[in-house]
Amino acid sequence: MQKITPTHDLSWYLKWIGSMFIMSGIICRAVGVFPFYDLISSCVGTGCLTGMAYLWHDRALLMVNGVACAALMMGILRHVTT
């Protein structure tokens, strides 16, 4: 089977960087440390994946990650303002 996803372009870097940030946020959430870092890391990760989805013209990924990033940003703002 031939691979069709691009490699070593901007979308490739956004995909891998975003994935690493999301995984670090999940790890923080799972072990119960750094709850604010969980929000920041997950927001950066979903923001990267939103950019990747935009470059790929993938509306489903754009919507899921865009909404997730916005929701996480609301959590960050709530944490900062309270």
C-alpha positions as protocol buffer text, in pm:
chain_id: "A"
residue {
  index: 1
  type: MET
  ca { x: 0 y: 0 z: 0 }
}
residue {
  index: 2
  type: GLN
  ca { x: 135 y: 340 z: -96 }
}
residue {
  index: 3
  type: LYS
  ca { x: 157 y: 610 z: 172 }
}
residue {
  index: 4
  type: ILE
  ca { x: -38 y: 922 z: 76 }
}
residue {
  index: 5
  type: THR
  ca { x: 22 y: 1153 z: 372 }
}
residue {
  index: 6
  type: PRO
  ca { x: 285 y: 1421 z: 315 }
}
residue {
  index: 7
  type: THR
  ca { x: 620 y: 1394 z: 491 }
}
residue {
  index: 8
  type: HIS
  ca { x: 860 y: 1664 z: 610 }
}
residue {
  index: 9
  type: ASP
  ca { x: 640 y: 1958 z: 512 }
}
residue {
  index: 10
  type: LEU
  ca { x: 470 y: 2202 z: 751 }
}
residue {
  index: 11
  type: SER
  ca { x: 167 y: 1977 z: 804 }
}
residue {
  index: 12
  type: TRP
  ca { x: 392 y: 1682 z: 896 }
}
residue {
  index: 13
  type: TYR
  ca { x: 566 y: 1888 z: 1166 }
}
residue {
  index: 14
  type: LEU
  ca { x: 235 y: 2026 z: 1297 }
}
residue {
  index: 15
  type: LYS
  ca { x: 94 y: 1673 z: 1317 }
}
residue {
  index: 16
  type: TRP
  ca { x: 385 y: 1532 z: 1518 }
}
residue {
  index: 17
  type: ILE
  ca { x: 439 y: 1834 z: 1742 }
}
residue {
  index: 18
  type: GLY
  ca { x: 66 y: 1851 z: 1814 }
}
residue {
  index: 19
  type: SER
  ca { x: 53 y: 1480 z: 1891 }
}
residue {
  index: 20
  type: MET
  ca { x: 342 y: 1511 z: 2137 }
}
residue {
  index: 21
  type: PHE
  ca { x: 177 y: 1803 z: 2317 }
}
residue {
  index: 22
  type: ILE
  ca { x: -155 y: 1619 z: 2342 }
}
residue {
  index: 23
  type: MET
  ca { x: 14 y: 1307 z: 2478 }
}
residue {
  index: 24
  type: SER
  ca { x: 202 y: 1511 z: 2740 }
}
residue {
  index: 25
  type: GLY
  ca { x: -128 y: 1671 z: 2844 }
}
residue {
  index: 26
  type: ILE
  ca { x: -293 y: 1330 z: 2874 }
}
residue {
  index: 27
  type: ILE
  ca { x: -5 y: 1201 z: 3086 }
}
residue {
  index: 28
  type: CYS
  ca { x: -32 y: 1503 z: 3319 }
}
residue {
  index: 29
  type: ARG
  ca { x: -406 y: 1445 z: 3349 }
}
residue {
  index: 30
  type: ALA
  ca { x: -364 y: 1073 z: 3415 }
}
residue {
  index: 31
  type: VAL
  ca { x: -109 y: 1110 z: 3694 }
}
residue {
  index: 32
  type: GLY
  ca { x: -285 y: 1411 z: 3846 }
}
residue {
  index: 33
  type: VAL
  ca { x: 2 y: 1659 z: 3838 }
}
residue {
  index: 34
  type: PHE
  ca { x: 26 y: 2001 z: 3679 }
}
residue {
  index: 35
  type: PRO
  ca { x: -345 y: 2045 z: 3593 }
}
residue {
  index: 36
  type: PHE
  ca { x: -279 y: 2385 z: 3437 }
}
residue {
  index: 37
  type: TYR
  ca { x: -3 y: 2236 z: 3219 }
}
residue {
  index: 38
  type: ASP
  ca { x: -256 y: 1979 z: 3101 }
}
residue {
  index: 39
  type: LEU
  ca { x: -476 y: 2261 z: 2969 }
}
residue {
  index: 40
  type: ILE
  ca { x: -188 y: 2449 z: 2809 }
}
residue {
  index: 41
  type: SER
  ca { x: -31 y: 2141 z: 2650 }
}
residue {
  index: 42
  type: SER
  ca { x: -360 y: 2008 z: 2517 }
}
residue {
  index: 43
  type: CYS
  ca { x: -453 y: 2350 z: 2379 }
}
residue {
  index: 44
  type: VAL
  ca { x: -121 y: 2387 z: 2197 }
}
residue {
  index: 45
  type: GLY
  ca { x: -155 y: 2032 z: 2062 }
}
residue {
  index: 46
  type: THR
  ca { x: -507 y: 2078 z: 1931 }
}
residue {
  index: 47
  type: GLY
  ca { x: -404 y: 2415 z: 1788 }
}
residue {
  index: 48
  type: CYS
  ca { x: -125 y: 2244 z: 1593 }
}
residue {
  index: 49
  type: LEU
  ca { x: -364 y: 1977 z: 1469 }
}
residue {
  index: 50
  type: THR
  ca { x: -611 y: 2248 z: 1367 }
}
residue {
  index: 51
  type: GLY
  ca { x: -339 y: 2404 z: 1153 }
}
residue {
  index: 52
  type: MET
  ca { x: -260 y: 2065 z: 1002 }
}
residue {
  index: 53
  type: ALA
  ca { x: -627 y: 2004 z: 925 }
}
residue {
  index: 54
  type: TYR
  ca { x: -649 y: 2344 z: 756 }
}
residue {
  index: 55
  type: LEU
  ca { x: -351 y: 2263 z: 535 }
}
residue {
  index: 56
  type: TRP
  ca { x: -500 y: 1924 z: 449 }
}
residue {
  index: 57
  type: HIS
  ca { x: -846 y: 2075 z: 382 }
}
residue {
  index: 58
  type: ASP
  ca { x: -995 y: 1817 z: 620 }
}
residue {
  index: 59
  type: ARG
  ca { x: -1314 y: 1970 z: 757 }
}
residue {
  index: 60
  type: ALA
  ca { x: -1386 y: 1696 z: 1012 }
}
residue {
  index: 61
  type: LEU
  ca { x: -1042 y: 1725 z: 1175 }
}
residue {
  index: 62
  type: LEU
  ca { x: -1061 y: 2104 z: 1152 }
}
residue {
  index: 63
  type: MET
  ca { x: -1393 y: 2110 z: 1335 }
}
residue {
  index: 64
  type: VAL
  ca { x: -1298 y: 1858 z: 1607 }
}
residue {
  index: 65
  type: ASN
  ca { x: -961 y: 2014 z: 1685 }
}
residue {
  index: 66
  type: GLY
  ca { x: -1084 y: 2372 z: 1646 }
}
residue {
  index: 67
  type: VAL
  ca { x: -1366 y: 2316 z: 1895 }
}
residue {
  index: 68
  type: ALA
  ca { x: -1132 y: 2129 z: 2133 }
}
residue {
  index: 69
  type: CYS
  ca { x: -877 y: 2412 z: 2117 }
}
residue {
  index: 70
  type: ALA
  ca { x: -1148 y: 2673 z: 2184 }
}
residue {
  index: 71
  type: ALA
  ca { x: -1287 y: 2474 z: 2479 }
}
residue {
  index: 72
  type: LEU
  ca { x: -941 y: 2427 z: 2627 }
}
residue {
  index: 73
  type: MET
  ca { x: -874 y: 2799 z: 2582 }
}
residue {
  index: 74
  type: MET
  ca { x: -1191 y: 2874 z: 2780 }
}
residue {
  index: 75
  type: GLY
  ca { x: -1060 y: 2646 z: 3056 }
}
residue {
  index: 76
  type: ILE
  ca { x: -727 y: 2832 z: 3054 }
}
residue {
  index: 77
  type: LEU
  ca { x: -903 y: 3169 z: 3077 }
}
residue {
  index: 78
  type: ARG
  ca { x: -1124 y: 3043 z: 3361 }
}
residue {
  index: 79
  type: HIS
  ca { x: -819 y: 2914 z: 3548 }
}
residue {
  index: 80
  type: VAL
  ca { x: -631 y: 3244 z: 3501 }
}
residue {
  index: 81
  type: THR
  ca { x: -922 y: 3469 z: 3598 }
}
residue {
  index: 82
  type: THR
  ca { x: -1038 y: 3283 z: 3910 }
}
